[in-house]
Coordinates of C-alpha atoms in Angstrom, one line a residue:
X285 CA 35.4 4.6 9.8
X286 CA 34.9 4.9 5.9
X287 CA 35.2 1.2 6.0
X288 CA 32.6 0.5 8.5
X289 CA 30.3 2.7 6.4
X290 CA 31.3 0.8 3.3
X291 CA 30.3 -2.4 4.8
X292 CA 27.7 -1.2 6.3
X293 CA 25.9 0.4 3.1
X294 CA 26.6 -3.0 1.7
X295 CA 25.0 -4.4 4.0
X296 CA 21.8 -2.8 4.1
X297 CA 21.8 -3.1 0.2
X298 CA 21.8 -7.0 0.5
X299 CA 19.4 -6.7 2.9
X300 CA 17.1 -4.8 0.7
X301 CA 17.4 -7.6 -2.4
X302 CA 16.5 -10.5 0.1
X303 CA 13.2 -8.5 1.1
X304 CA 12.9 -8.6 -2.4
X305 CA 13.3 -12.1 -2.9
X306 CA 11.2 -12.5 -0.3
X307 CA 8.6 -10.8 -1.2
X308 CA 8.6 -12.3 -4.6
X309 CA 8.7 -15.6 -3.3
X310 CA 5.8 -15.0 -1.0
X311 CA 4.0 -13.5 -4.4
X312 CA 4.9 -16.5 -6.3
X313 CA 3.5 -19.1 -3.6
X314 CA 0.2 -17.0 -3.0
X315 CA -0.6 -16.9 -6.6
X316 CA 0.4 -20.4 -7.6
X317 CA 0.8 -22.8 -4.8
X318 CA -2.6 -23.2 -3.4
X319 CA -2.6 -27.0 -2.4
X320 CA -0.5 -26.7 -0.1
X321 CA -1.8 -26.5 3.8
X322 CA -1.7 -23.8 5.5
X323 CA -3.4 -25.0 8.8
X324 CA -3.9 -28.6 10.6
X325 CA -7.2 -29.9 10.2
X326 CA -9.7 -28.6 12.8
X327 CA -10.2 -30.4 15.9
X328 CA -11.3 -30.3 19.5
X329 CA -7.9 -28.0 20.3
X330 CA -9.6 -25.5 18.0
X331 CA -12.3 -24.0 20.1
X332 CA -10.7 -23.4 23.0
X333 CA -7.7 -21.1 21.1
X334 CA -10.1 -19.2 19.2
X335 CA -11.7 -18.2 22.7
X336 CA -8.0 -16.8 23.9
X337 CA -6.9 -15.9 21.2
X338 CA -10.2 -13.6 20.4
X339 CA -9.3 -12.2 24.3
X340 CA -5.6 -11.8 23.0
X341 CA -6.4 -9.6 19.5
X342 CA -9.5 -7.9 21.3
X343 CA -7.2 -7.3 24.6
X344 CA -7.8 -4.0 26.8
X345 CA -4.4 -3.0 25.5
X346 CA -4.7 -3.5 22.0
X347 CA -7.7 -1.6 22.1
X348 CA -6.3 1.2 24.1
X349 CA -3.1 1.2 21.5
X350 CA -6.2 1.8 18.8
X351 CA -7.6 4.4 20.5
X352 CA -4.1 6.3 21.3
X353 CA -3.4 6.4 18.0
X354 CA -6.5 7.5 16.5
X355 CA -6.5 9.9 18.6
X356 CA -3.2 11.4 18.0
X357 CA -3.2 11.1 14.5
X358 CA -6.5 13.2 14.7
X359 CA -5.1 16.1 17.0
X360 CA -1.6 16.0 14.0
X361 CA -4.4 16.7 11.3
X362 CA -7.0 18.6 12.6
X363 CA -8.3 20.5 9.6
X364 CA -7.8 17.2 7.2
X365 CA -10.1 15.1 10.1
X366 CA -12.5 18.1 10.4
X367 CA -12.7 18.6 6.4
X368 CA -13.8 14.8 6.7
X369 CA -16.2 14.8 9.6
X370 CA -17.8 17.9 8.1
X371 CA -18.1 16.2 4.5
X372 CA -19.6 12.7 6.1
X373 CA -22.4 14.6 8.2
X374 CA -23.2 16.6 5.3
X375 CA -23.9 13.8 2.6
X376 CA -25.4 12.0 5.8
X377 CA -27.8 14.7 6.1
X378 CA -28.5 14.7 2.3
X379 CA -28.5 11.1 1.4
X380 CA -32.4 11.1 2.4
X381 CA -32.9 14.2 -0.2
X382 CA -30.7 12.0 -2.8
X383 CA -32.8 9.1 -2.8
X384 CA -35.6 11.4 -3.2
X385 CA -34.0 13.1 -6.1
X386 CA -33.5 9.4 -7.6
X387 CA -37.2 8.7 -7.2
X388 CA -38.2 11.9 -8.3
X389 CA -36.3 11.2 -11.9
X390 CA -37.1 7.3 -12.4
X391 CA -40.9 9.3 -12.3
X392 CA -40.3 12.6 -14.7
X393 CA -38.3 10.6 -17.3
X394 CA -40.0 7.2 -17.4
X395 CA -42.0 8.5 -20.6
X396 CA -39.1 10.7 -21.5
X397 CA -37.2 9.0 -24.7
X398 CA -34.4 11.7 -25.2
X399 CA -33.0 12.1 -21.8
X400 CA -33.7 8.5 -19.6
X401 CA -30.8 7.1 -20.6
X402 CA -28.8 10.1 -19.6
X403 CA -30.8 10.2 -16.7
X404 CA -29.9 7.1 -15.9
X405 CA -26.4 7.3 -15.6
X406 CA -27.2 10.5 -13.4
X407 CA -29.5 8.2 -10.9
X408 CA -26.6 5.7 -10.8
X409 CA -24.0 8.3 -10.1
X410 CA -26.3 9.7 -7.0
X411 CA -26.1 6.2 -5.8
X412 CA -22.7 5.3 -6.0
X413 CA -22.3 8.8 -4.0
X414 CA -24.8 7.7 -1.3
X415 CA -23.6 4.3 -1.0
X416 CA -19.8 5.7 -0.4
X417 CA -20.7 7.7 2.5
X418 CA -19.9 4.8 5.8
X419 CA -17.6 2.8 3.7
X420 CA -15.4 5.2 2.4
X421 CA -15.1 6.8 6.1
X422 CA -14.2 3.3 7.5
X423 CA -11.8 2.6 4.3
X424 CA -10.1 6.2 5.6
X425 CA -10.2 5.0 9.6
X426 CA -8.2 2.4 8.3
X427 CA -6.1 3.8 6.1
X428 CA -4.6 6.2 9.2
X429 CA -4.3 3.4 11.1
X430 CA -2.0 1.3 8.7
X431 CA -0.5 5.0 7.8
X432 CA 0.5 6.1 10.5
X433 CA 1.6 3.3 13.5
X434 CA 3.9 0.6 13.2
X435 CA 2.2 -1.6 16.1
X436 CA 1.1 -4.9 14.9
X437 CA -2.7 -4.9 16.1
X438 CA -3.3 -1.0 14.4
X439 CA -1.8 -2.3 11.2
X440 CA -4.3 -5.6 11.6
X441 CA -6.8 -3.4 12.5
X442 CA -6.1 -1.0 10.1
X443 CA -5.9 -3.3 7.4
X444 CA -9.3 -5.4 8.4
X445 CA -10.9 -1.7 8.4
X446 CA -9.8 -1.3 5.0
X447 CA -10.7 -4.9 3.3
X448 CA -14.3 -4.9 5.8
X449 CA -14.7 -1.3 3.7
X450 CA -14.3 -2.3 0.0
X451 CA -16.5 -5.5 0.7
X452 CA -19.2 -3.1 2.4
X453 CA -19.4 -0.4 -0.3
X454 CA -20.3 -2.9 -2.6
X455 CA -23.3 -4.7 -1.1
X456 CA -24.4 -0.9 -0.2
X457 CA -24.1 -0.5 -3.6
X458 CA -26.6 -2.8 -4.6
X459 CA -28.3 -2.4 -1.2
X460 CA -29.1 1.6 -2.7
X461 CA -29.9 0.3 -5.9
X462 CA -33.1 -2.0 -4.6
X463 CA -34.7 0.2 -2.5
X464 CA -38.4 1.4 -2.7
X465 CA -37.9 4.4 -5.3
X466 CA -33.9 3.3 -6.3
X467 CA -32.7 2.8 -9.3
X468 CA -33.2 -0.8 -10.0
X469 CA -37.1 0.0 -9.5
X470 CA -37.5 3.1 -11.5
X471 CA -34.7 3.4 -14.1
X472 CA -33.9 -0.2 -14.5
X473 CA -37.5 -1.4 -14.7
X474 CA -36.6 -4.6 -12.7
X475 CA -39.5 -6.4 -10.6
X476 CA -40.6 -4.2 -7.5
X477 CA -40.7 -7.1 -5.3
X478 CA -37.6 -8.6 -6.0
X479 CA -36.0 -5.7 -5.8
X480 CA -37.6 -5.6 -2.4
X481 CA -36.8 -9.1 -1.1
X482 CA -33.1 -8.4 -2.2
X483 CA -32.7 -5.2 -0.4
X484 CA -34.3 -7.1 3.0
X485 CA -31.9 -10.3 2.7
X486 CA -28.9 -8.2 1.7
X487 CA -29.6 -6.0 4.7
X488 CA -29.3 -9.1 7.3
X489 CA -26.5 -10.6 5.3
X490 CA -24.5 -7.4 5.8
X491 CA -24.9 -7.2 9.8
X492 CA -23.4 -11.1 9.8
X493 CA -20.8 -11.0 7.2
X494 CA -19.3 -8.4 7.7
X495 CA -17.7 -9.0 11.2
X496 CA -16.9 -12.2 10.3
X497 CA -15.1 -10.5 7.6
X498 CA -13.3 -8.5 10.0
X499 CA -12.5 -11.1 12.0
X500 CA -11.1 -13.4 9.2
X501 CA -9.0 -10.4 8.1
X502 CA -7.2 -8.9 11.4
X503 CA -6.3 -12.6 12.1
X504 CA -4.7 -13.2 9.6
X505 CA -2.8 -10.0 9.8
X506 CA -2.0 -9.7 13.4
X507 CA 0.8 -11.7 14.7
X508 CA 1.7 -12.8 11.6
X509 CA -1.2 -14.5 11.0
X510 CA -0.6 -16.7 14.7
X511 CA -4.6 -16.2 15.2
X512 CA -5.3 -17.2 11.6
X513 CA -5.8 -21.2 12.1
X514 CA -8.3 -20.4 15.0
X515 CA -9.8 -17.1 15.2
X516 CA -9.6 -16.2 11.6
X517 CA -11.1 -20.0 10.2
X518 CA -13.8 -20.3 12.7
X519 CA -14.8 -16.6 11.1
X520 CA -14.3 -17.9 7.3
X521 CA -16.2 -20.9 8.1
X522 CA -19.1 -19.2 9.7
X523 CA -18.9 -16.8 7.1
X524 CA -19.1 -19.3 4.2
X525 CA -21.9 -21.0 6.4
X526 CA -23.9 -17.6 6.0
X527 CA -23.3 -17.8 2.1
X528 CA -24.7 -21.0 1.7
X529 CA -27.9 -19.9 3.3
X530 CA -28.2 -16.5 1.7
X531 CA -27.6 -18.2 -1.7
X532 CA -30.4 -20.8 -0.7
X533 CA -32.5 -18.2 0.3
X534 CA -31.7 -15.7 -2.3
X535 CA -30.9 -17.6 -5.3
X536 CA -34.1 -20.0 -4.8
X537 CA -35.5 -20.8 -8.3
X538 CA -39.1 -20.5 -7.2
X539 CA -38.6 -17.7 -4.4
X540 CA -39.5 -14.2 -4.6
X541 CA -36.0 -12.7 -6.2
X542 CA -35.7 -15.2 -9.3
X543 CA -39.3 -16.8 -9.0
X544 CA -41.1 -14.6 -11.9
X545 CA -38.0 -13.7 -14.0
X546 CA -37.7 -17.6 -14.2
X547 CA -41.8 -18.2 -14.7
X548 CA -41.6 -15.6 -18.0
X549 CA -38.9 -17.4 -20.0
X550 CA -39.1 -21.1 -19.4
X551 CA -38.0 -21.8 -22.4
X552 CA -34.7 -20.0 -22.0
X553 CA -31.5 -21.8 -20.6
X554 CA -31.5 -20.3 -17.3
X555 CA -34.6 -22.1 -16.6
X556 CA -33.8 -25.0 -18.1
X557 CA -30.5 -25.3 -16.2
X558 CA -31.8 -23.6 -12.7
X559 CA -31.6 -27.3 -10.7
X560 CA -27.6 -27.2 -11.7
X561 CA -27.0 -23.6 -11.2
X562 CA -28.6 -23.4 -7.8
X563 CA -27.1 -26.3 -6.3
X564 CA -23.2 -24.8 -7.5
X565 CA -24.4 -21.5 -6.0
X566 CA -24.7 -23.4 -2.8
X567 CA -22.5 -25.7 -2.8
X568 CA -19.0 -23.4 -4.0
X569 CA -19.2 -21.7 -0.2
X570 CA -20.0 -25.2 1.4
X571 CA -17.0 -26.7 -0.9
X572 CA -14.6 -23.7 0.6
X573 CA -16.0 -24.4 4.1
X574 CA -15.1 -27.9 3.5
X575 CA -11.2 -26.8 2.3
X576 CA -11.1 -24.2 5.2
X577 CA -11.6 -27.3 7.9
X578 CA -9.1 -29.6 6.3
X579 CA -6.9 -26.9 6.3
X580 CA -6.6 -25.5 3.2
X581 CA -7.5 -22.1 4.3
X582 CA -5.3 -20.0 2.7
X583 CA -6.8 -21.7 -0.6
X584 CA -10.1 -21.5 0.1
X585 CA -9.6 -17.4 1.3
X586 CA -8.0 -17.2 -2.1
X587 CA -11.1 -19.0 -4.1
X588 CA -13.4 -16.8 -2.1
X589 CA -12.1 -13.5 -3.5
X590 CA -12.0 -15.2 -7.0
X591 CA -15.2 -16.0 -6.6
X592 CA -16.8 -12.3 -5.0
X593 CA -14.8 -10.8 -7.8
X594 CA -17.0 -13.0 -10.2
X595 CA -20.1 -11.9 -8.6
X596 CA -19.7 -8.3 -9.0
X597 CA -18.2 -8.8 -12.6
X598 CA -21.8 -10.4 -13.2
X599 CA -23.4 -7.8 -11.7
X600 CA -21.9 -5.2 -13.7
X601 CA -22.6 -6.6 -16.9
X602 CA -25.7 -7.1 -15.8
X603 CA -26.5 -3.7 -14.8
X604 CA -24.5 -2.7 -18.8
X605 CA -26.9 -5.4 -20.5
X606 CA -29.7 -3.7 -19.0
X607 CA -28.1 0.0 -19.9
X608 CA -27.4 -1.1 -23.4
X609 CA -30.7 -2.6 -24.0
X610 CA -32.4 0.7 -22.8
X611 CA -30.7 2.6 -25.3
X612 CA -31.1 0.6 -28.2
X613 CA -34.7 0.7 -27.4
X614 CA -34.8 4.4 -26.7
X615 CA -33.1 4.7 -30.3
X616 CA -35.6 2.3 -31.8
X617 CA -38.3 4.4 -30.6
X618 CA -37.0 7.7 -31.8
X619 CA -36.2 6.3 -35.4
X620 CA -39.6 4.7 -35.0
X621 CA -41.1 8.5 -34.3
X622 CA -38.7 10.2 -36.5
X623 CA -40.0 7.6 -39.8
X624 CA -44.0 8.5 -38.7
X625 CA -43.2 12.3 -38.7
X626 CA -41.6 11.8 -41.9
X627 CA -44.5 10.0 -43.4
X628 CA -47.0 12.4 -41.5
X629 CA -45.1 15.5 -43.8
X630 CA -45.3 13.6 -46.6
X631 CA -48.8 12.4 -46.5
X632 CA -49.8 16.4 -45.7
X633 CA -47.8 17.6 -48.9
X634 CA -49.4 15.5 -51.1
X635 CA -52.7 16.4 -49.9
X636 CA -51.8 19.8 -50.4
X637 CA -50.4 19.3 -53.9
X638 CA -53.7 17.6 -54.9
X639 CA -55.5 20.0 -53.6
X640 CA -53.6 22.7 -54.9

């Protein structure tokens, strides 16, 4: 017996290092062998097995597993799912107030030099909280799922949840921030009507993308990743599709987002270079559609989160640019007012010594 366990313990060690192994090897590939295929090139085969193989993920059972263990996993943590519930409804019920609150602020302080930078960061951090409220509940949804099951669909599932989530919060993000009264509008002092335009395109590109994003994710997941070279590319490619036309549409040199910013500084580089720069805008997702049907898909997935993480790294500096501007200009303006009163002072004692 003491032998049996001996080899036995041995065993299960070896086992563990080659999961290890394993798992580094898998890191090593994903991270450094991206020409390599990962799919046949798409053809007439391809059509018909995403059609089964959308009936096979989305299948009665599968979404009846779901349910089941939602559903359990909700009666084993009652208070923790009704400490949840009651928080969503409630910052539901006061994001309207919020955004209010944000407008109300932009107003007070926009003549305020002390406190609109401070301000500022106060308006940002109301959005941030309104733009959490559906996307953190879906991150959580999914977060139970991949928790708390070991079936293969809920750990897809849970998983696309999860990604479909993080992508979500941060168009809402941005979303928040150009609406009528946001903060892009009244604290940021960007153009009204841009800000407009992007809040109506980002609107309609979050309804398309983000199922496809869904899509893209749980097949790659489920089944380990059997669905992927059908389901999950005829997703990716319609998704990069929807790129290229939200970048034509959005990033348009002469259109309504860019059109004027462009117009006031022609003399400045963006202008100058706005032929090359939109035609790469457009033609990065076409070029990872392009890998995606040659199948190089697990490349082109790989360049498209490189790529999203570039976006919002230029959004952010953006939004810091435009934060650290402000308060160089708010400090301007108080040395400015500072200096007058000084002079102001000065002026009056010297009258009053003359007089005197």
């Amino acid at each position: 017996y003491s032998t049996a366990m001996t080899t036995f313990g041995e065993l299960e060690v070896s086992s563990g290092r080659l999961v290890d192994t394993i798992t580094d090897f898998e890191n090593f590939i994903d991270e450094r062998v991206l020409w390599i295929r990962s799919a046949s090139v798409v053809n007439l085969n391809t059509f018909p097995r995403t059609a089964i193989g959308s009936r096979v993920i989305f299948s009665r059972k599968n979404l009846s597993t779901a349910i089941g263990v939602l559903k359990d996993d909700l009666q084993q943590h009652k208070y923790i799912s009704l400490f949840a519930l009651f928080t969503t409804i409630t910052l539901l019920l006061l994001s309207q107030r919020i955004r209010k609150l944000i407008s109300t602020l932009g107003k007070k302080n926009r003549h305020q030099l002390s406190t609109k930078l401070t301000s500022t960061l106060a308006a940002l951090g109301l959005t941030l909280v309104v733009s959490s409220v559906w996307p953190t509940l879906i991150w959580l949804i999914g977060w139970r799922f991949t928790s708390v099951s070991g079936n293969d669909f809920t750990l897809a599932f849970g998983n696309a949840l999860q990604v479909t989530a993080i992508a979500f919060w941060t168009m809402e993000v941005i979303r928040q921030m150009s609406r009528k009264g946001g903060i892009s509008e009244t604290f940021l002092e960007w153009d009204s009507k841009a800000m407009a335009a992007v809040h109506k395109n980002l609107s309609l590109l979050m309804l398309v993308s983000l199922p496809l994003m869904f899509l893209t994710v749980i097949s790659d997941v489920y089944n380990e990743g059997y669905w992927a070279d059908s389901v999950g590319r005829v997703a990716f490619i319609t998704f990069c599709g929807v790129l290229v036309f939200a970048a034509a549409k959005m990033l348009k040199p002469s259109g309504k987002i860019l059109g004027n910013l462009l117009k006031a500084n022609q003399d400045g580089l963006m202008y100058r270079t706005r032929n090359v720069w939109y035609s790469l805008s457009i033609l990065a997702p076409a070029s990872l559609a392009v890998l995606a049907i040659f199948g190089y898909q697990y490349t082109a997935e790989q360049l498209l989160v490189r790529l999203q993480f570039t976006f919002w790294l230029s959004i952010s500096i953006l939004i810091a640019y435009t934060l650290v501007t402000q308060w160089i200009l708010i400090v301007r303006k108080q040395i400015a007012m500072d200096q007058a009163r000084a002079r102001r002072a000065a002026a009056m004692q010297n009258k009053s010594q003359e007089g005197g």
